[in-house]
Amino acid sequence: MTAILKFIPFWNVLLAALMGLGDWCRFAWASITWTFRPPYRYHNFFYQMQFIGVQSLPIILLTGLFTGMVFALQTGKTFALFKMQNLVGSTVGLALAREIAPVFTALMVTARAGSAMAAEIGTMRVTEQVDALYTMAVDPLQYLVSPRVIGCIFMVPLLTMIFNYVGCVGAYLVGTTLLDIPSGPFLRHLYWYVDPEDIFGGMLKAAVFGFFLAMISCYKGFKTEGGAEGVGRSTTGAVVASSVTILVADYFLTTWILEFFTTHHH
Amino acid sequence: MIEIVDLYKSFNGTAVLQGMNLVIPTGKITVIIGPSGCGKTVLLRHIIGLWKPDRGKVMLDKVNLSALNRFQLNEIRRRFGMLFQHAALFDSMNVYENVAFPLREHTKKSEREIQNIVVEKLSLVGLSGNEKKMPSDLSGGMRKRVGLARAIALQPEIILYDEPTTGLDPIMTEAIDNLILEMQRKLSITSVVISHDIPSAFRIADQISMVYKGKIIETGTPDVFRNSKKEEVQEFIRKGEGKG
Ligand SMILES: Nc1ncnc2c1ncn2[C@@H]1O[C@H](COP(=O)(O)OP(=O)(O)O)[C@@H](O)[C@H]1O
Ligand SMILES: [Mg+2]
């Protein structure tokens, strides 16, 4: 008997999680249907692209550069044991394109833009601005959520590409200076091993991550209750839930993308 | 005509609306009074379909609001304007943008026409010259008047006012009362006004209803209402008139 009772809290947690997931799916579906209905507010959409993309640029440049540099340093040290430093370029390039750039970019955009979305919509929620939109016959899913989600679907892949590029620049700088790899072989291996499929696969992932992080952050904002404290809770919740989702989704997407491209290669 | 039929709503087990019945006639001013916390705002939110009742229904011209999907509900809300108790201005927009918002969303008016309307509405609520201010730079009473200007900008058929004059000085209160009256007389707008202010309720109402313990306990013209046999009504009138 006590053994059963011990599990009841666990079931409650599981049930709450499932109900939360169901609620999120309904929210996401409603937002998607509103997205394809007129009016299309291009102004909101471009504003979000600007907010998500342009304003995230500095942090993407910085993290991209240093990630490429440290990655080259680590792989370079190991490869030096086998006298294979020339492969640093291709290793870093592949890892960046397939995994590191999409995941890091999505996590950075979550930290910067996702948290802002949850805080902004959460504040509008608790100050009845969201309700005011409803009463003015402007659906807040269409007005607030759609532009943010579309903005992320477009901008996260774009930022991923930039992350890729500066990451490779960072690896090149470290490789040619600290690791004494000649510039020619470094670049040749990079071009040879990194295929367009790798880049596109990474960007596809990034688009999916963008969808999830925006939809989750907006959802958290929308469900905010209880004043300033509630807004704080939603913001933290948005970052945690988005980050976990990105990492879990990455695993499944990777399995799927690898399978897709390997079956089409041979 | 808006009909509220046997409306029930509870929050976490606390019953707020407990079988509310009310008919709001078209083109008239209905004032809803009652002690604070009795469920007046909750009622107003049901009238515009922001919340769905646990039981009962709100009928707008024979259409049951709870039976509509989100697209239909959005469509029907074009007929409404609403002033929130705490104004609910968009804090990312200045006063001008707030009042212009419904015009931009629902009309094809040129910027020139929009500007004329915004200036006119702001002068109606006594806020000319405050176009460029942000909501955070305004007092509570000023914010409320901007909210009022925004609610009437499109001249909707039905306007819901949640305590339009609470927190305003007597002169401004009278000006807002006159504005509500004038809109109803000139444009036959159906108005639902929540109020704490008994003298002002008697001045503007075609019909007064009192909410008490989750029900409408009295409804009638100001004269009928004044002569109500209900003890709660008489007490509320006595206290309200003493204060006002
Ligand atoms: N969103 C909500 N969640 C829980 N309780 C609420 C909510 N809104 C209102 N209530 C409760 O409903 C009751 C009536 O509130 P309200 O309609 O705002 O009163 P008033 O008549 O002063 O406008 C109050 O007891 C309030 O605590
Ligand atoms: Mg209230």
Coordinates of C-alpha atoms in Angstrom, one line a residue, chain A residues 26 29-31 33-34 37 39 41 44 120 123-125 127-143, chain B residues 41 45 48 50-51 70-71 74-75 77-78 80-82 84-93 98 101-102 105-106 150 154:
Chain A
R26 CA -3.5 23.2 -28.9
W29 CA -2.1 24.6 -33.6
A30 CA -4.3 27.6 -33.0
S31 CA -1.3 29.9 -33.7
T33 CA -4.1 28.4 -38.2
W34 CA -4.1 32.1 -37.3
R37 CA -5.4 34.0 -42.1
P39 CA -4.6 40.3 -42.3
R41 CA 1.0 42.3 -40.5
N44 CA 5.3 43.1 -37.0
E120 CA 7.0 40.7 -23.0
T123 CA 3.7 41.3 -18.9
M124 CA 1.1 42.0 -21.5
R125 CA -0.9 39.1 -20.1
T127 CA -1.6 43.8 -17.3
E128 CA -4.6 42.8 -19.4
Q129 CA -3.1 44.0 -22.7
V130 CA -3.6 40.6 -24.2
D131 CA -7.3 40.8 -23.2
A132 CA -7.4 44.3 -24.7
L133 CA -6.3 42.8 -28.0
Y134 CA -9.0 40.2 -27.9
T135 CA -11.7 42.9 -27.2
M136 CA -10.4 44.9 -30.1
A137 CA -11.0 41.9 -32.4
V138 CA -7.3 41.5 -32.9
D139 CA -6.4 37.9 -32.0
P140 CA -3.2 37.9 -29.9
L141 CA -2.1 34.6 -31.3
Q142 CA -2.0 36.2 -34.8
Y143 CA -0.7 39.6 -33.6
Chain B
T41 CA -15.8 42.7 -14.0
R45 CA -15.6 39.7 -19.4
I48 CA -17.5 40.2 -24.6
L50 CA -13.2 36.7 -23.0
W51 CA -14.2 33.9 -20.6
R70 CA -12.3 31.6 -32.1
F71 CA -12.7 33.0 -35.6
N74 CA -13.1 37.5 -33.2
E75 CA -15.5 38.6 -35.9
R77 CA -16.0 41.4 -31.2
R78 CA -15.7 44.1 -33.9
F80 CA -17.7 45.9 -29.3
G81 CA -15.5 48.5 -27.6
M82 CA -14.3 48.0 -24.0
F84 CA -10.8 48.1 -18.9
Q85 CA -10.8 48.9 -15.2
H86 CA -7.1 49.6 -15.3
A87 CA -7.2 50.9 -18.9
A88 CA -4.9 48.1 -20.3
L89 CA -3.1 50.5 -22.6
F90 CA -0.3 49.0 -24.8
D91 CA 2.8 50.2 -22.9
S92 CA 5.0 49.8 -25.9
M93 CA 3.0 52.5 -27.7
N98 CA -2.9 53.4 -28.6
F101 CA -4.6 51.1 -33.0
P102 CA -8.2 50.0 -33.6
E105 CA -6.5 47.4 -37.6
H106 CA -10.0 47.6 -38.8
R150 CA -9.4 54.0 -27.6
L154 CA -14.3 53.1 -33.9

